């Protein structure tokens, strides 16, 4: 049974049972505790937490998930993936244990002709929580499962919670016995490779405190509503029903392995175990990387971008270890598209953007490999210069962490160079880094607990209406009041407060749009509102200071938005939509929005652009195109419609955003049509002007355009006009001729600098004769050791050393020149043939004196060079050189 058919049957089974099908959420959700969505219940988390009422009694979904906690082990096991699909059914106060168990049993053991999966019921085992008598009774008495195939396990295996205080409950897990050839008898407690878990049924009935029942703590209460959350692993069911040995041989991953076999000429099935791991890593990471990019992530050095970068670089590195030296990511992305497309059509429609990100990252990493190889060579040279045979863990960690150079490649190249690597120190540094990351993640997890006060406010006062699309002033009532994060009945002049209104015209900061400011007035007091935030969905918190009198809960109020600020922000937000459309028209669909800021009079628009930035001439065309739309004074309409209708209209949707069944569309005709919850002007002409002021890179594959709107744009142009006039007056040149005049001045300046460098080099080289005249005899060796004038470059220093060595002719001689430059010093050592016959090698001499200048270097017997940071030690270095010549010369 193909994977896409397994998905279809799961959804059909629960739809026929009355469940509402809910599309998979993006892998990227606004959850401070998660880098990626890692379970099917994540998008339903607000309903389980009580932050919002569930819109359905029952639901079903197939959620795309990514788990990256143990990337290094991917491919070593044959049943774990970083990306996987979790099918689930959910009940919000409807059915509970018996319903969940019956639904699962019917689908797992139902006949194939009847829409089921057709698993042999005689090979099904289940586990229940150690004290869950009810679940065991249902399996035994209602389903008819023999008692010997029902096993009890403790909380570590059969209790689920979110890792923080909140909902949780016991689980019942369903396993399939693969047969005696796969392991020992005795059920899941004996062998979880033979008995493979396929479905976890979570009975959410408890409230956990600071300590989890998973580890023996008692729940602190019961949920007012009992819920069901289940998770079935699509990939695991697929490999069982397709009769293959592991998840990598299923129809979604095997095509990637087959293509890698073609590219590498190596065999997966008949190859070495090490190669088998590499094939599996490539198949897993290619699919995960494609899905992550599909949801709007681009490679970077932090957070999600770093995880993506790490996955893709592991693909390139493993391809290299399989003997593939040509670029491979674009080719394999097409294979993933063909495999995943039937279930995820957006991967097909967005293929050009995804593959452009892949190509850019691979090109960057191939350059990194080149750079890393040079840095590796430097580290090897330094290790040998210090007389060591082991590359330090610090060097290996720097190559890995700073330059993205894989540790396996460092180990391989070190072996080729005849060196070992201090893996213990490297692993220690990696562990320290992971500990810092875990501490950071732990601090992020406190986000759920920190918002408990806001959640209680939301429970007591369901979300009021947002009036700000049409009204900037409205009558309201204060229904919540906080001082220092705690509810209070009233607040006085000077108090910093957080206010909840039953309805509001104030826009809360979201979607890149800054918050409104303004005033809240009651009969007894006034509050200046300087910020509006949405700490939990549906709850607007108005933050400000009581500027007069007192304000109290349950009193009437007048809420008034600062009109000038709101209007300026609305102009900027509309401008962002127009710039977005202009950039996409210029660069194509690969230029997807990656962030924005809409502030009074200015905007910032970030977009993915794997191929680089917008050429200046093209950027001017974008600006001209946008201002033409302003001149046409088009209507800016907005309306609420269904998601399907919005897609039909071609409305732009932002990657990573979670949309409901009904969405708000901001429409400027065929030029720009986007899903957006922000505020906008009524006509494009209200913007006056959009002036792009900068465009540049803010990270790998991500660019940023900044622009001014309206009066701010006019003021900017006026300042530029004054500056140009002043420059034209100083240079006595018409403004239109300034670029040519300035270019001429710059060229003349460069020519003068080059002439000065030539004169200085000539002067330096002219000193060769006097240096030879000053040579000292050290044990029969002519030693020329001197400090050159400040500012002598590396090329001139080598030329001078070579000239001096040539003037020594047949004499055994050593030349050592030191060039100070600020707090740095460069040095070159050259030896004559006669000196080398006496056993003097330039590279060895560097080792003798380099410590005196806090330096390092190396080279061949006839010429070596290096540098250091100890200018004050030049004289000591010269003495050390002479001493080494005297010692070696004898």
Short mmCIF file of N, CA and C in Angstrom, two decimals, residues 350 353 580 584 588-595 605-609 652 655:
data_model
loop_
_atom_site.label_atom_id
_atom_site.label_comp_id
_atom_site.label_asym_id
_atom_site.label_seq_id
_atom_site.Cartn_x
_atom_site.Cartn_y
_atom_site.Cartn_z
N UNK A 350 6.02 25.38 -5.83
CA UNK A 350 7.06 26.28 -5.33
C UNK A 350 8.45 25.72 -5.58
N UNK A 353 11.58 28.10 -6.37
CA UNK A 353 12.14 28.81 -5.22
C UNK A 353 12.94 27.85 -4.35
N UNK A 580 6.77 44.43 -2.19
CA UNK A 580 6.77 42.97 -2.31
C UNK A 580 6.40 42.57 -3.74
N UNK A 584 8.94 40.80 -6.55
CA UNK A 584 8.59 39.51 -7.17
C UNK A 584 8.51 39.65 -8.69
N UNK A 588 11.08 37.19 -9.71
CA UNK A 588 10.36 35.94 -9.83
C UNK A 588 9.91 35.41 -8.48
N UNK A 589 9.22 34.26 -8.48
CA UNK A 589 8.61 33.73 -7.26
C UNK A 589 9.60 33.30 -6.19
N UNK A 590 10.89 33.17 -6.54
CA UNK A 590 11.87 32.81 -5.50
C UNK A 590 12.02 33.92 -4.47
N UNK A 591 11.61 35.15 -4.83
CA UNK A 591 11.70 36.28 -3.89
C UNK A 591 10.48 36.27 -2.99
N UNK A 592 10.50 35.44 -1.97
CA UNK A 592 9.38 35.32 -1.05
C UNK A 592 9.64 36.13 0.21
N UNK A 593 8.58 36.73 0.74
CA UNK A 593 8.74 37.57 1.93
C UNK A 593 9.28 36.76 3.09
N UNK A 594 10.30 37.31 3.77
CA UNK A 594 10.92 36.63 4.90
C UNK A 594 10.85 37.48 6.16
N UNK A 595 10.10 38.58 6.12
CA UNK A 595 9.97 39.45 7.29
C UNK A 595 9.67 40.86 6.84
N UNK A 605 11.50 45.53 4.20
CA UNK A 605 10.97 44.32 3.57
C UNK A 605 12.10 43.34 3.35
N UNK A 606 12.03 42.16 3.98
CA UNK A 606 13.03 41.12 3.82
C UNK A 606 12.49 40.05 2.88
N UNK A 607 13.36 39.53 2.02
CA UNK A 607 12.90 38.54 1.05
C UNK A 607 14.03 37.56 0.74
N UNK A 608 13.62 36.34 0.38
CA UNK A 608 14.59 35.33 0.01
C UNK A 608 15.07 35.60 -1.41
N UNK A 609 16.37 35.52 -1.61
CA UNK A 609 16.95 35.75 -2.94
C UNK A 609 18.25 34.96 -3.04
N UNK A 652 -1.38 36.16 -2.33
CA UNK A 652 -0.10 35.76 -1.75
C UNK A 652 -0.27 35.36 -0.30
N UNK A 655 4.95 32.33 4.02
CA UNK A 655 5.43 31.06 4.53
C UNK A 655 5.52 31.13 6.05
#
